PDB file of C-alpha atoms and ligand atoms in Angstrom:
ATOM      1  CA  MET A  29     -52.636 -44.132 101.188  1.00 34.00           C
ATOM      2  CA  GLU A  30     -54.907 -41.483  99.806  1.00 34.00           C
ATOM      3  CA  ASN A  31     -52.814 -40.484  96.676  1.00 36.00           C
ATOM      4  CA  SER A  32     -51.769 -44.107  95.728  1.00 33.00           C
ATOM      5  CA  LYS A  33     -54.093 -44.441  92.541  1.00 31.00           C
ATOM      6  CA  GLU A  34     -52.351 -40.674  91.395  1.00 28.00           C
ATOM      7  CA  LYS A  35     -48.911 -42.409  91.986  1.00 28.00           C
ATOM      8  CA  ILE A  36     -50.335 -45.575  89.682  1.00 27.00           C
ATOM      9  CA  SER A  37     -51.251 -43.019  87.165  1.00 32.00           C
ATOM     10  CA  PRO A  38     -48.877 -41.988  84.625  1.00 32.00           C
ATOM     11  CA  LEU A  39     -50.953 -38.995  83.927  1.00 33.00           C
ATOM     12  CA  GLY A  40     -51.219 -37.982  87.369  1.00 32.00           C
ATOM     13  CA  ARG A  41     -54.068 -36.714  89.136  1.00 31.00           C
ATOM     14  CA  ASP A  42     -55.432 -34.865  86.164  1.00 34.00           C
ATOM     15  CA  ALA A  43     -56.006 -37.665  83.877  1.00 35.00           C
ATOM     16  CA  ASP A  44     -59.887 -37.533  84.190  1.00 36.00           C
ATOM     17  CA  ARG A  45     -60.178 -33.724  84.034  1.00 33.00           C
ATOM     18  CA  ALA A  46     -57.611 -33.255  81.107  1.00 33.00           C
ATOM     19  CA  PRO A  47     -58.302 -35.396  78.030  1.00 35.00           C
ATOM     20  CA  SER A  48     -55.549 -34.140  76.049  1.00 43.00           C
ATOM     21  CA  VAL A  49     -53.208 -34.036  79.095  1.00 44.00           C
ATOM     22  CA  CYS A  50     -50.350 -32.350  77.211  1.00 48.00           C
ATOM     23  CA  ALA A  51     -50.725 -28.588  76.072  1.00 41.00           C
ATOM     24  CA  ASP A  52     -47.988 -29.005  73.353  1.00 42.00           C
ATOM     25  CA  VAL A  53     -49.449 -31.865  71.582  1.00 40.00           C
ATOM     26  CA  LYS A  54     -52.766 -30.051  71.215  1.00 40.00           C
ATOM     27  CA  ALA A  55     -50.462 -27.039  69.471  1.00 35.00           C
ATOM     28  CA  ARG A  56     -48.622 -29.733  67.525  1.00 37.00           C
ATOM     29  CA  ARG A  57     -51.825 -31.268  66.204  1.00 41.00           C
ATOM     30  CA  THR A  58     -52.560 -27.737  64.264  1.00 41.00           C
ATOM     31  CA  ASP A  59     -48.756 -28.293  62.454  1.00 46.00           C
ATOM     32  CA  ASP A  60     -49.819 -32.245  61.541  1.00 50.00           C
ATOM     33  CA  THR A  61     -52.998 -31.365  60.338  1.00 47.00           C
ATOM     34  CA  PRO A  62     -53.083 -33.147  56.822  1.00 47.00           C
ATOM     35  CA  PRO A  63     -54.008 -31.079  53.793  1.00 57.00           C
ATOM     36  CA  SER A  64     -57.885 -32.404  52.739  1.00 75.00           C
ATOM     37  CA  GLU A  65     -60.533 -32.809  54.770  1.00 90.00           C
ATOM     38  CA  PRO A  66     -60.165 -36.014  57.215  1.00 96.00           C
ATOM     39  CA  ALA A  67     -62.294 -38.933  56.579  1.00 97.00           C
ATOM     40  CA  VAL A  68     -63.210 -39.298  60.024  1.00 98.00           C
ATOM     41  CA  SER A  69     -63.381 -36.525  62.734  1.00 98.00           C
ATOM     42  CA  ALA A  70     -64.253 -37.021  66.600  1.00 98.00           C
ATOM     43  CA  ARG A  71     -65.027 -34.024  68.492  1.00 98.00           C
ATOM     44  CA  GLY A  72     -65.539 -33.812  72.293  1.00 98.00           C
ATOM     45  CA  PHE A  73     -66.270 -37.631  71.383  1.00 98.00           C
ATOM     46  CA  CYS A  74     -67.426 -39.907  74.667  1.00 98.00           C
ATOM     47  CA  VAL A  75     -68.551 -43.207  74.719  1.00 98.00           C
ATOM     48  CA  ASN A  76     -69.993 -45.020  77.964  1.00 98.00           C
ATOM     49  CA  TYR A  77     -70.985 -48.581  79.412  1.00 98.00           C
ATOM     50  CA  GLY A  78     -73.866 -47.469  81.552  1.00 97.00           C
ATOM     51  CA  SER A  79     -72.427 -45.285  84.101  1.00 97.00           C
ATOM     52  CA  PHE A  80     -68.725 -45.970  83.273  1.00 98.00           C
ATOM     53  CA  ARG A  81     -66.868 -43.725  80.871  1.00 98.00           C
ATOM     54  CA  ALA A  82     -64.519 -45.643  78.612  1.00 98.00           C
ATOM     55  CA  VAL A  83     -63.802 -43.024  76.007  1.00 98.00           C
ATOM     56  CA  LYS A  84     -63.380 -39.797  77.364  1.00 98.00           C
ATOM     57  CA  ASN A  85     -63.575 -36.200  75.250  1.00 98.00           C
ATOM     58  CA  VAL A  86     -61.895 -37.061  72.340  1.00 98.00           C
ATOM     59  CA  ASP A  87     -60.830 -35.142  69.355  1.00 98.00           C
ATOM     60  CA  MET A  88     -58.834 -36.549  66.496  1.00 97.00           C
ATOM     61  CA  ASP A  89     -58.803 -36.630  63.359  1.00 97.00           C
ATOM     62  CA  PHE A  90     -58.200 -39.657  61.055  1.00 98.00           C
ATOM     63  CA  ALA A  91     -56.308 -38.206  57.518  1.00 97.00           C
ATOM     64  CA  ARG A  92     -57.983 -39.441  54.435  1.00 97.00           C
ATOM     65  CA  GLY A  93     -55.801 -42.086  52.564  1.00 97.00           C
ATOM     66  CA  ARG A  94     -53.489 -42.369  55.269  1.00 97.00           C
ATOM     67  CA  VAL A  95     -52.838 -45.257  58.171  1.00 98.00           C
ATOM     68  CA  THR A  96     -53.539 -44.339  61.749  1.00 98.00           C
ATOM     69  CA  ALA A  97     -52.341 -46.720  64.626  1.00 98.00           C
ATOM     70  CA  ILE A  98     -54.424 -46.603  67.912  1.00 98.00           C
ATOM     71  CA  ILE A  99     -51.651 -47.816  70.781  1.00 98.00           C
ATOM     72  CA  GLY A 100     -52.636 -47.779  74.445  1.00 98.00           C
ATOM     73  CA  PRO A 101     -52.612 -50.527  77.321  1.00 97.00           C
ATOM     74  CA  SER A 102     -55.766 -53.184  77.978  1.00 97.00           C
ATOM     75  CA  GLY A 103     -58.477 -51.443  78.565  1.00 97.00           C
ATOM     76  CA  CYS A 104     -58.015 -48.268  77.646  1.00 98.00           C
ATOM     77  CA  GLY A 105     -60.697 -47.817  75.137  1.00 98.00           C
ATOM     78  CA  LYS A 106     -59.098 -48.453  71.904  1.00 98.00           C
ATOM     79  CA  SER A 107     -61.859 -50.952  70.158  1.00 98.00           C
ATOM     80  CA  THR A 108     -64.834 -49.209  72.449  1.00 98.00           C
ATOM     81  CA  PHE A 109     -63.724 -45.982  70.116  1.00 98.00           C
ATOM     82  CA  LEU A 110     -63.003 -47.733  67.209  1.00 98.00           C
ATOM     83  CA  ARG A 111     -65.951 -50.002  66.885  1.00 98.00           C
ATOM     84  CA  CYS A 112     -68.169 -46.684  67.082  1.00 98.00           C
ATOM     85  CA  ILE A 113     -66.606 -45.849  63.449  1.00 98.00           C
ATOM     86  CA  ASN A 114     -69.083 -48.297  62.080  1.00 97.00           C
ATOM     87  CA  ARG A 115     -71.483 -48.111  64.900  1.00 98.00           C
ATOM     88  CA  MET A 116     -70.720 -51.907  65.923  1.00 96.00           C
ATOM     89  CA  ASN A 117     -71.705 -50.311  69.420  1.00 96.00           C
ATOM     90  CA  ASP A 118     -74.816 -50.155  68.552  1.00 96.00           C
ATOM     91  CA  PHE A 119     -75.035 -54.125  69.450  1.00 95.00           C
ATOM     92  CA  VAL A 120     -73.987 -53.459  72.947  1.00 97.00           C
ATOM     93  CA  ASP A 121     -76.747 -52.758  75.873  1.00 97.00           C
ATOM     94  CA  GLY A 122     -75.897 -49.681  78.133  1.00 97.00           C
ATOM     95  CA  CYS A 123     -73.603 -48.196  75.334  1.00 98.00           C
ATOM     96  CA  THR A 124     -74.072 -44.566  74.843  1.00 98.00           C
ATOM     97  CA  THR A 125     -71.799 -41.474  73.133  1.00 98.00           C
ATOM     98  CA  SER A 126     -72.063 -37.973  73.287  1.00 97.00           C
ATOM     99  CA  GLY A 127     -70.019 -35.439  71.247  1.00 98.00           C
ATOM    100  CA  LEU A 128     -69.332 -35.296  67.710  1.00 97.00           C
ATOM    101  CA  LEU A 129     -67.953 -38.551  65.552  1.00 98.00           C
ATOM    102  CA  ALA A 130     -68.084 -37.621  61.831  1.00 98.00           C
ATOM    103  CA  LEU A 131     -67.347 -39.446  58.428  1.00 98.00           C
ATOM    104  CA  ASP A 132     -67.083 -37.144  55.646  1.00 96.00           C
ATOM    105  CA  GLY A 133     -67.908 -34.330  58.164  1.00 95.00           C
ATOM    106  CA  VAL A 134     -71.627 -36.259  58.678  1.00 96.00           C
ATOM    107  CA  ASN A 135     -72.260 -37.340  62.283  1.00 97.00           C
ATOM    108  CA  ILE A 136     -72.260 -40.997  62.521  1.00 98.00           C
ATOM    109  CA  PHE A 137     -75.112 -40.951  65.178  1.00 97.00           C
ATOM    110  CA  HIS A 138     -77.090 -38.965  63.068  1.00 96.00           C
ATOM    111  CA  LYS A 139     -80.598 -40.623  64.044  1.00 92.00           C
ATOM    112  CA  ARG A 140     -81.371 -40.522  60.336  1.00 95.00           C
ATOM    113  CA  LEU A 141     -78.259 -41.994  59.193  1.00 96.00           C
ATOM    114  CA  ASP A 142     -78.287 -45.309  57.224  1.00 96.00           C
ATOM    115  CA  VAL A 143     -76.444 -47.705  59.212  1.00 97.00           C
ATOM    116  CA  VAL A 144     -76.190 -50.667  56.106  1.00 95.00           C
ATOM    117  CA  GLU A 145     -74.361 -47.856  54.154  1.00 96.00           C
ATOM    118  CA  LEU A 146     -72.325 -46.763  57.066  1.00 97.00           C
ATOM    119  CA  ARG A 147     -70.885 -50.316  57.541  1.00 96.00           C
ATOM    120  CA  ARG A 148     -70.570 -50.540  53.844  1.00 96.00           C
ATOM    121  CA  ARG A 149     -68.333 -47.237  53.877  1.00 97.00           C
ATOM    122  CA  VAL A 150     -66.751 -48.215  57.216  1.00 98.00           C
ATOM    123  CA  GLY A 151     -65.312 -51.960  56.898  1.00 97.00           C
ATOM    124  CA  MET A 152     -64.106 -54.069  59.520  1.00 97.00           C
ATOM    125  CA  VAL A 153     -61.269 -56.492  60.265  1.00 97.00           C
ATOM    126  CA  PHE A 154     -61.064 -58.259  63.916  1.00 95.00           C
ATOM    127  CA  GLN A 155     -58.294 -60.033  65.855  1.00 93.00           C
ATOM    128  CA  ARG A 156     -59.699 -63.565  64.903  1.00 94.00           C
ATOM    129  CA  PRO A 157     -59.947 -64.162  61.200  1.00 95.00           C
ATOM    130  CA  ASN A 158     -63.702 -65.165  61.086  1.00 96.00           C
ATOM    131  CA  PRO A 159     -64.606 -66.268  57.442  1.00 97.00           C
ATOM    132  CA  PHE A 160     -68.310 -67.570  56.690  1.00 97.00           C
ATOM    133  CA  PRO A 161     -68.309 -71.607  56.711  1.00 98.00           C
ATOM    134  CA  LYS A 162     -69.110 -70.911  52.932  1.00 98.00           C
ATOM    135  CA  SER A 163     -67.034 -71.227  50.137  1.00 98.00           C
ATOM    136  CA  ILE A 164     -63.611 -68.754  49.348  1.00 98.00           C
ATOM    137  CA  TYR A 165     -66.033 -67.276  46.583  1.00 98.00           C
ATOM    138  CA  ASP A 166     -69.132 -66.985  48.640  1.00 98.00           C
ATOM    139  CA  ASN A 167     -67.390 -65.315  51.590  1.00 98.00           C
ATOM    140  CA  ILE A 168     -66.254 -62.040  49.110  1.00 98.00           C
ATOM    141  CA  ALA A 169     -69.571 -62.503  47.347  1.00 98.00           C
ATOM    142  CA  TYR A 170     -71.729 -62.358  50.200  1.00 97.00           C
ATOM    143  CA  GLY A 171     -71.580 -58.407  51.002  1.00 95.00           C
ATOM    144  CA  VAL A 172     -72.517 -57.813  47.462  1.00 96.00           C
ATOM    145  CA  ARG A 173     -75.220 -60.248  46.968  1.00 96.00           C
ATOM    146  CA  LEU A 174     -77.071 -58.500  49.777  1.00 93.00           C
ATOM    147  CA  ARG A 175     -76.609 -54.758  47.790  1.00 90.00           C
ATOM    148  CA  GLY A 176     -78.502 -56.416  45.189  1.00 92.00           C
ATOM    149  CA  ARG A 177     -78.916 -58.649  41.898  1.00 94.00           C
ATOM    150  CA  ILE A 178     -75.836 -58.741  40.228  1.00 95.00           C
ATOM    151  CA  ALA A 179     -74.629 -60.396  36.945  1.00 97.00           C
ATOM    152  CA  ARG A 180     -72.359 -63.303  37.271  1.00 97.00           C
ATOM    153  CA  SER A 181     -69.439 -61.859  35.629  1.00 97.00           C
ATOM    154  CA  ALA A 182     -69.425 -58.835  37.244  1.00 97.00           C
ATOM    155  CA  LEU A 183     -69.614 -60.496  40.582  1.00 98.00           C
ATOM    156  CA  ASP A 184     -66.802 -62.621  39.201  1.00 98.00           C
ATOM    157  CA  GLU A 185     -64.596 -59.931  38.494  1.00 98.00           C
ATOM    158  CA  ILE A 186     -65.259 -58.336  41.997  1.00 98.00           C
ATOM    159  CA  VAL A 187     -64.303 -61.267  43.636  1.00 98.00           C
ATOM    160  CA  GLU A 188     -60.794 -61.649  41.615  1.00 98.00           C
ATOM    161  CA  SER A 189     -60.051 -58.093  41.585  1.00 97.00           C
ATOM    162  CA  SER A 190     -60.953 -58.078  45.911  1.00 97.00           C
ATOM    163  CA  LEU A 191     -58.524 -61.263  46.045  1.00 97.00           C
ATOM    164  CA  ARG A 192     -56.120 -59.737  44.351  1.00 96.00           C
ATOM    165  CA  ARG A 193     -56.212 -56.421  46.584  1.00 94.00           C
ATOM    166  CA  ALA A 194     -55.474 -58.289  49.344  1.00 94.00           C
ATOM    167  CA  ALA A 195     -52.731 -60.667  47.699  1.00 93.00           C
ATOM    168  CA  LEU A 196     -54.729 -63.784  47.923  1.00 96.00           C
ATOM    169  CA  TRP A 197     -55.952 -64.232  44.543  1.00 97.00           C
ATOM    170  CA  ASP A 198     -52.699 -66.436  43.546  1.00 96.00           C
ATOM    171  CA  GLU A 199     -52.778 -68.532  46.687  1.00 97.00           C
ATOM    172  CA  VAL A 200     -56.816 -69.432  46.253  1.00 98.00           C
ATOM    173  CA  LYS A 201     -57.860 -68.680  42.152  1.00 98.00           C
ATOM    174  CA  ASP A 202     -57.907 -72.574  41.937  1.00 98.00           C
ATOM    175  CA  ARG A 203     -59.907 -73.201  45.080  1.00 98.00           C
ATOM    176  CA  LEU A 204     -62.694 -70.497  45.092  1.00 98.00           C
ATOM    177  CA  SER A 205     -65.336 -73.086  45.663  1.00 98.00           C
ATOM    178  CA  SER A 206     -63.650 -74.637  48.440  1.00 98.00           C
ATOM    179  CA  SER A 207     -64.280 -73.753  52.142  1.00 98.00           C
ATOM    180  CA  ALA A 208     -63.013 -70.663  53.489  1.00 98.00           C
ATOM    181  CA  LEU A 209     -62.524 -72.742  56.834  1.00 98.00           C
ATOM    182  CA  GLY A 210     -59.952 -74.999  54.971  1.00 98.00           C
ATOM    183  CA  LEU A 211     -57.680 -71.389  54.399  1.00 98.00           C
ATOM    184  CA  SER A 212     -54.272 -70.805  56.714  1.00 96.00           C
ATOM    185  CA  GLY A 213     -54.969 -68.605  60.136  1.00 95.00           C
ATOM    186  CA  GLY A 214     -53.190 -65.186  57.245  1.00 95.00           C
ATOM    187  CA  GLN A 215     -55.043 -66.605  54.560  1.00 97.00           C
ATOM    188  CA  GLN A 216     -58.317 -66.525  56.690  1.00 97.00           C
ATOM    189  CA  GLN A 217     -57.423 -62.967  57.569  1.00 95.00           C
ATOM    190  CA  ARG A 218     -56.490 -61.726  54.417  1.00 96.00           C
ATOM    191  CA  LEU A 219     -59.633 -63.568  52.743  1.00 97.00           C
ATOM    192  CA  CYS A 220     -61.718 -61.226  55.663  1.00 97.00           C
ATOM    193  CA  ILE A 221     -59.733 -58.077  54.318  1.00 97.00           C
ATOM    194  CA  ALA A 222     -60.756 -58.696  50.495  1.00 97.00           C
ATOM    195  CA  ARG A 223     -64.447 -59.814  51.747  1.00 97.00           C
ATOM    196  CA  ALA A 224     -64.337 -55.947  53.538  1.00 97.00           C
ATOM    197  CA  LEU A 225     -62.921 -54.613  50.379  1.00 97.00           C
ATOM    198  CA  ALA A 226     -65.007 -56.526  47.798  1.00 97.00           C
ATOM    199  CA  VAL A 227     -68.295 -53.839  48.968  1.00 96.00           C
ATOM    200  CA  LYS A 228     -65.886 -50.784  48.280  1.00 96.00           C
ATOM    201  CA  PRO A 229     -65.654 -49.185  51.702  1.00 97.00           C
ATOM    202  CA  GLU A 230     -63.838 -46.026  52.161  1.00 97.00           C
ATOM    203  CA  VAL A 231     -62.489 -46.487  55.848  1.00 98.00           C
ATOM    204  CA  LEU A 232     -61.203 -50.476  56.826  1.00 98.00           C
ATOM    205  CA  LEU A 233     -61.064 -50.589  60.808  1.00 98.00           C
ATOM    206  CA  MET A 234     -58.387 -53.237  61.896  1.00 98.00           C
ATOM    207  CA  ASP A 235     -58.592 -54.343  65.603  1.00 98.00           C
ATOM    208  CA  GLU A 236     -55.416 -56.191  66.251  1.00 97.00           C
ATOM    209  CA  PRO A 237     -55.847 -57.684  62.952  1.00 96.00           C
ATOM    210  CA  CYS A 238     -52.168 -59.539  63.554  1.00 96.00           C
ATOM    211  CA  SER A 239     -52.214 -60.419  66.763  1.00 94.00           C
ATOM    212  CA  ALA A 240     -53.688 -63.963  66.354  1.00 92.00           C
ATOM    213  CA  LEU A 241     -51.218 -64.912  63.086  1.00 91.00           C
ATOM    214  CA  ASP A 242     -47.330 -65.596  62.629  1.00 93.00           C
ATOM    215  CA  PRO A 243     -44.630 -63.566  62.228  1.00 94.00           C
ATOM    216  CA  LYS A 244     -44.735 -64.240  57.907  1.00 93.00           C
ATOM    217  CA  SER A 245     -48.719 -63.969  57.809  1.00 92.00           C
ATOM    218  CA  THR A 246     -48.338 -60.394  59.806  1.00 95.00           C
ATOM    219  CA  ALA A 247     -45.378 -59.326  57.775  1.00 95.00           C
ATOM    220  CA  ARG A 248     -48.003 -59.992  54.511  1.00 93.00           C
ATOM    221  CA  VAL A 249     -50.885 -57.958  56.055  1.00 94.00           C
ATOM    222  CA  GLU A 250     -48.570 -55.397  57.100  1.00 96.00           C
ATOM    223  CA  GLU A 251     -47.272 -55.334  53.755  1.00 95.00           C
ATOM    224  CA  LEU A 252     -51.036 -55.317  52.291  1.00 95.00           C
ATOM    225  CA  ILE A 253     -51.846 -52.182  54.701  1.00 96.00           C
ATOM    226  CA  GLY A 254     -48.974 -50.508  52.901  1.00 96.00           C
ATOM    227  CA  ALA A 255     -50.606 -51.391  49.509  1.00 95.00           C
ATOM    228  CA  LEU A 256     -54.134 -50.422  50.342  1.00 95.00           C
ATOM    229  CA  SER A 257     -53.384 -47.288  52.403  1.00 94.00           C
ATOM    230  CA  GLY A 258     -53.821 -43.980  49.715  1.00 94.00           C
ATOM    231  CA  ASP A 259     -56.546 -45.705  48.358  1.00 95.00           C
ATOM    232  CA  TYR A 260     -58.259 -46.614  51.823  1.00 97.00           C
ATOM    233  CA  THR A 261     -58.142 -44.302  55.014  1.00 98.00           C
ATOM    234  CA  ILE A 262     -57.301 -47.222  57.428  1.00 98.00           C
ATOM    235  CA  ALA A 263     -57.093 -47.386  61.266  1.00 98.00           C
ATOM    236  CA  ILE A 264     -55.459 -50.056  63.286  1.00 98.00           C
ATOM    237  CA  VAL A 265     -55.443 -50.601  66.568  1.00 98.00           C
ATOM    238  CA  THR A 266     -52.358 -52.550  67.350  1.00 98.00           C
ATOM    239  CA  HIS A 267     -50.477 -53.955  70.907  1.00 97.00           C
ATOM    240  CA  ASN A 268     -47.264 -54.256  68.797  1.00 96.00           C
ATOM    241  CA  MET A 269     -45.450 -50.986  69.082  1.00 96.00           C
ATOM    242  CA  GLN A 270     -42.792 -52.195  65.822  1.00 96.00           C
ATOM    243  CA  GLN A 271     -46.101 -52.994  64.081  1.00 97.00           C
ATOM    244  CA  ALA A 272     -47.435 -49.177  64.543  1.00 98.00           C
ATOM    245  CA  SER A 273     -44.318 -47.735  63.529  1.00 97.00           C
ATOM    246  CA  ARG A 274     -43.899 -49.720  60.644  1.00 97.00           C
ATOM    247  CA  VAL A 275     -47.507 -49.169  58.878  1.00 97.00           C
ATOM    248  CA  SER A 276     -48.698 -46.201  60.050  1.00 98.00           C
ATOM    249  CA  ASP A 277     -48.720 -42.540  59.320  1.00 98.00           C
ATOM    250  CA  PHE A 278     -49.945 -41.311  62.454  1.00 98.00           C
ATOM    251  CA  THR A 279     -50.448 -42.646  65.938  1.00 98.00           C
ATOM    252  CA  ALA A 280     -53.114 -41.914  68.756  1.00 98.00           C
ATOM    253  CA  PHE A 281     -52.018 -42.665  72.535  1.00 98.00           C
ATOM    254  CA  PHE A 282     -54.567 -44.046  74.880  1.00 98.00           C
ATOM    255  CA  TYR A 283     -54.601 -44.169  78.421  1.00 97.00           C
ATOM    256  CA  GLU A 284     -57.540 -44.856  80.513  1.00 97.00           C
ATOM    257  CA  GLY A 285     -60.160 -43.500  77.783  1.00 98.00           C
ATOM    258  CA  ASN A 286     -58.011 -40.323  77.673  1.00 98.00           C
ATOM    259  CA  LEU A 287     -56.164 -39.600  73.983  1.00 98.00           C
ATOM    260  CA  VAL A 288     -53.123 -38.595  75.800  1.00 98.00           C
ATOM    261  CA  GLU A 289     -50.625 -37.743  72.441  1.00 98.00           C
ATOM    262  CA  PHE A 290     -51.635 -37.893  68.544  1.00 98.00           C
ATOM    263  CA  GLY A 291     -49.040 -36.858  65.879  1.00 97.00           C
ATOM    264  CA  ARG A 292     -47.188 -38.299  63.126  1.00 97.00           C
ATOM    265  CA  THR A 293     -46.072 -41.737  63.718  1.00 98.00           C
ATOM    266  CA  SER A 294     -42.468 -40.621  63.396  1.00 97.00           C
ATOM    267  CA  ASP A 295     -42.366 -38.035  66.212  1.00 97.00           C
ATOM    268  CA  ILE A 296     -44.337 -40.103  68.821  1.00 97.00           C
ATOM    269  CA  PHE A 297     -41.762 -42.716  68.220  1.00 97.00           C
ATOM    270  CA  THR A 298     -38.931 -40.306  68.326  1.00 96.00           C
ATOM    271  CA  ASN A 299     -39.675 -37.666  70.328  1.00 96.00           C
ATOM    272  CA  PRO A 300     -42.991 -38.405  72.301  1.00 97.00           C
ATOM    273  CA  LYS A 301     -44.529 -35.299  73.816  1.00 96.00           C
ATOM    274  CA  CYS A 302     -45.992 -36.909  77.100  1.00 96.00           C
ATOM    275  CA  GLU A 303     -43.960 -38.975  79.758  1.00 96.00           C
ATOM    276  CA  ALA A 304     -46.678 -41.379  79.490  1.00 96.00           C
ATOM    277  CA  THR A 305     -46.543 -41.658  75.718  1.00 97.00           C
ATOM    278  CA  ASN A 306     -42.833 -42.389  76.620  1.00 96.00           C
ATOM    279  CA  ASP A 307     -43.310 -44.733  79.462  1.00 96.00           C
ATOM    280  CA  TYR A 308     -45.670 -47.041  77.117  1.00 97.00           C
ATOM    281  CA  ILE A 309     -43.556 -46.712  74.075  1.00 96.00           C
ATOM    282  CA  THR A 310     -40.445 -47.958  76.030  1.00 94.00           C
ATOM    283  CA  GLY A 311     -42.257 -50.951  77.755  1.00 92.00           C
ATOM    284  CA  ARG A 312     -42.439 -49.328  81.027  1.00 89.00           C
ATOM    285  CA  PHE A 313     -46.165 -49.547  81.717  1.00 84.00           C
ATOM    286  CA  GLY A 314     -49.387 -51.437  79.695  1.00 79.00           C
TER     287      GLY A 314
HETATM  288  N1  LIG B   8     -69.623 -54.273  76.363  1.00 72.75           N
HETATM  289  C1  LIG B   8     -69.216 -53.352  77.842  1.00 72.75           C
HETATM  290  N2  LIG B   8     -69.890 -53.388  78.790  1.00 72.75           N
HETATM  291  C2  LIG B   8     -69.367 -52.737  79.481  1.00 72.75           C
HETATM  292  N3  LIG B   8     -67.786 -52.681  79.906  1.00 72.75           N
HETATM  293  C3  LIG B   8     -66.970 -52.969  78.811  1.00 72.75           C
HETATM  294  C4  LIG B   8     -67.323 -53.625  77.559  1.00 72.75           C
HETATM  295  N4  LIG B   8     -66.931 -53.258  76.653  1.00 72.75           N
HETATM  296  C5  LIG B   8     -65.852 -52.765  76.893  1.00 72.75           C
HETATM  297  N5  LIG B   8     -65.357 -52.249  78.380  1.00 72.75           N
HETATM  298  C6  LIG B   8     -65.163 -51.517  79.347  1.00 72.75           C
HETATM  299  O1  LIG B   8     -64.608 -50.693  78.718  1.00 72.75           O
HETATM  300  C7  LIG B   8     -63.289 -50.147  79.039  1.00 72.75           C
HETATM  301  C8  LIG B   8     -62.275 -50.007  77.692  1.00 72.75           C
HETATM  302  O2  LIG B   8     -62.405 -51.368  76.907  1.00 72.75           O
HETATM  303  P1  LIG B   8     -61.924 -51.801  74.900  1.00 72.75           P
HETATM  304  O3  LIG B   8     -61.862 -53.025  74.649  1.00 72.75           O
HETATM  305  O4  LIG B   8     -62.169 -50.890  74.948  1.00 72.75           O
HETATM  306  O5  LIG B   8     -60.666 -51.595  75.604  1.00 72.75           O
HETATM  307  P2  LIG B   8     -58.948 -52.171  74.988  1.00 72.75           P
HETATM  308  O6  LIG B   8     -58.209 -50.564  74.747  1.00 72.75           O
HETATM  309  O7  LIG B   8     -59.589 -52.223  73.238  1.00 72.75           O
HETATM  310  O8  LIG B   8     -58.800 -53.086  75.447  1.00 72.75           O
HETATM  311  P3  LIG B   8     -57.639 -54.355  74.618  1.00 72.75           P
HETATM  312  O9  LIG B   8     -56.462 -53.756  74.639  1.00 72.75           O
HETATM  313  O10 LIG B   8     -57.595 -55.547  76.095  1.00 72.75           O
HETATM  314  O11 LIG B   8     -58.443 -55.195  73.723  1.00 72.75           O
HETATM  315  C9  LIG B   8     -62.711 -51.472  79.612  1.00 72.75           C
HETATM  316  O12 LIG B   8     -62.119 -50.833  80.971  1.00 72.75           O
HETATM  317  C10 LIG B   8     -63.479 -52.586  79.605  1.00 72.75           C
HETATM  318  O13 LIG B   8     -63.857 -53.038  80.412  1.00 72.75           O
HETATM  319 MG1  LIG B   9     -59.589 -53.919  72.339  1.00 72.75          MG
END
């Protein structure tokens, strides 16, 4: 009975000691190194809630202008890791980090880093659409106004271009002063994406952005992710394997806080190097 935990864990006894479990995956990572400098890099990055380590020694890069999916079973640290990229973890008492997490080579946790500017550069979209109880126009204008005075015509342009970028303009252009809460769930999620885009971010973090949406709205958000990639570096957490394979260029598989395997999405889904990855993507656990 002593070893019962070992049997349950698809990573076996070395799960805690060996953050990147497969040596050959490490080797492959070098081959997959994107040509330009990564937008976001983690090196030996750890996150703790008090004495509990939720993210363990993660080494990975988010390629600039590409979509990276983060997959793994519930509780494996996906959201914890994602939220560190714009320091949302600052709001959690007892949450500490170690190692390096960098945006454009600059330590995100540097004590002199301007966190407001970091959050402008790294936008976030959550699982449940969370529009403000304001008009559609004011939702998009909100973050822009916070940055300083702006002429109405310039603001109008930003609102229109952000809504166009989020593929929502045609549906809302005649009701900009109506409450955003009157939009459908799928429209609200595209509004939240438009709101994130309005302050001209470089990175978009999406934590299960489609999990509260119907299939049609999910398809629209997936199309949108495709249209935005290239101009934005996108990190998306998803429990939907088909979605990860459809929308992402790279996939990271997490298990119990470890980054188990990371590589091109086509390789991860057709030829995973680790048994645990294979078991997860084929639905054998999680
Ligand atoms: N605020 C917190 N305080 C203490 N522990 C936390 C906190 N938030 C998350 N955890 C723990 O950290 C671990 C990772 O949680 P996290 O939310 O990152 O997982 P996840 O992979 O996003 O899961 P899910 O797929 O269910 O969203 C879990 O064991 C969770 O219970
Ligand atoms: Mg989560």
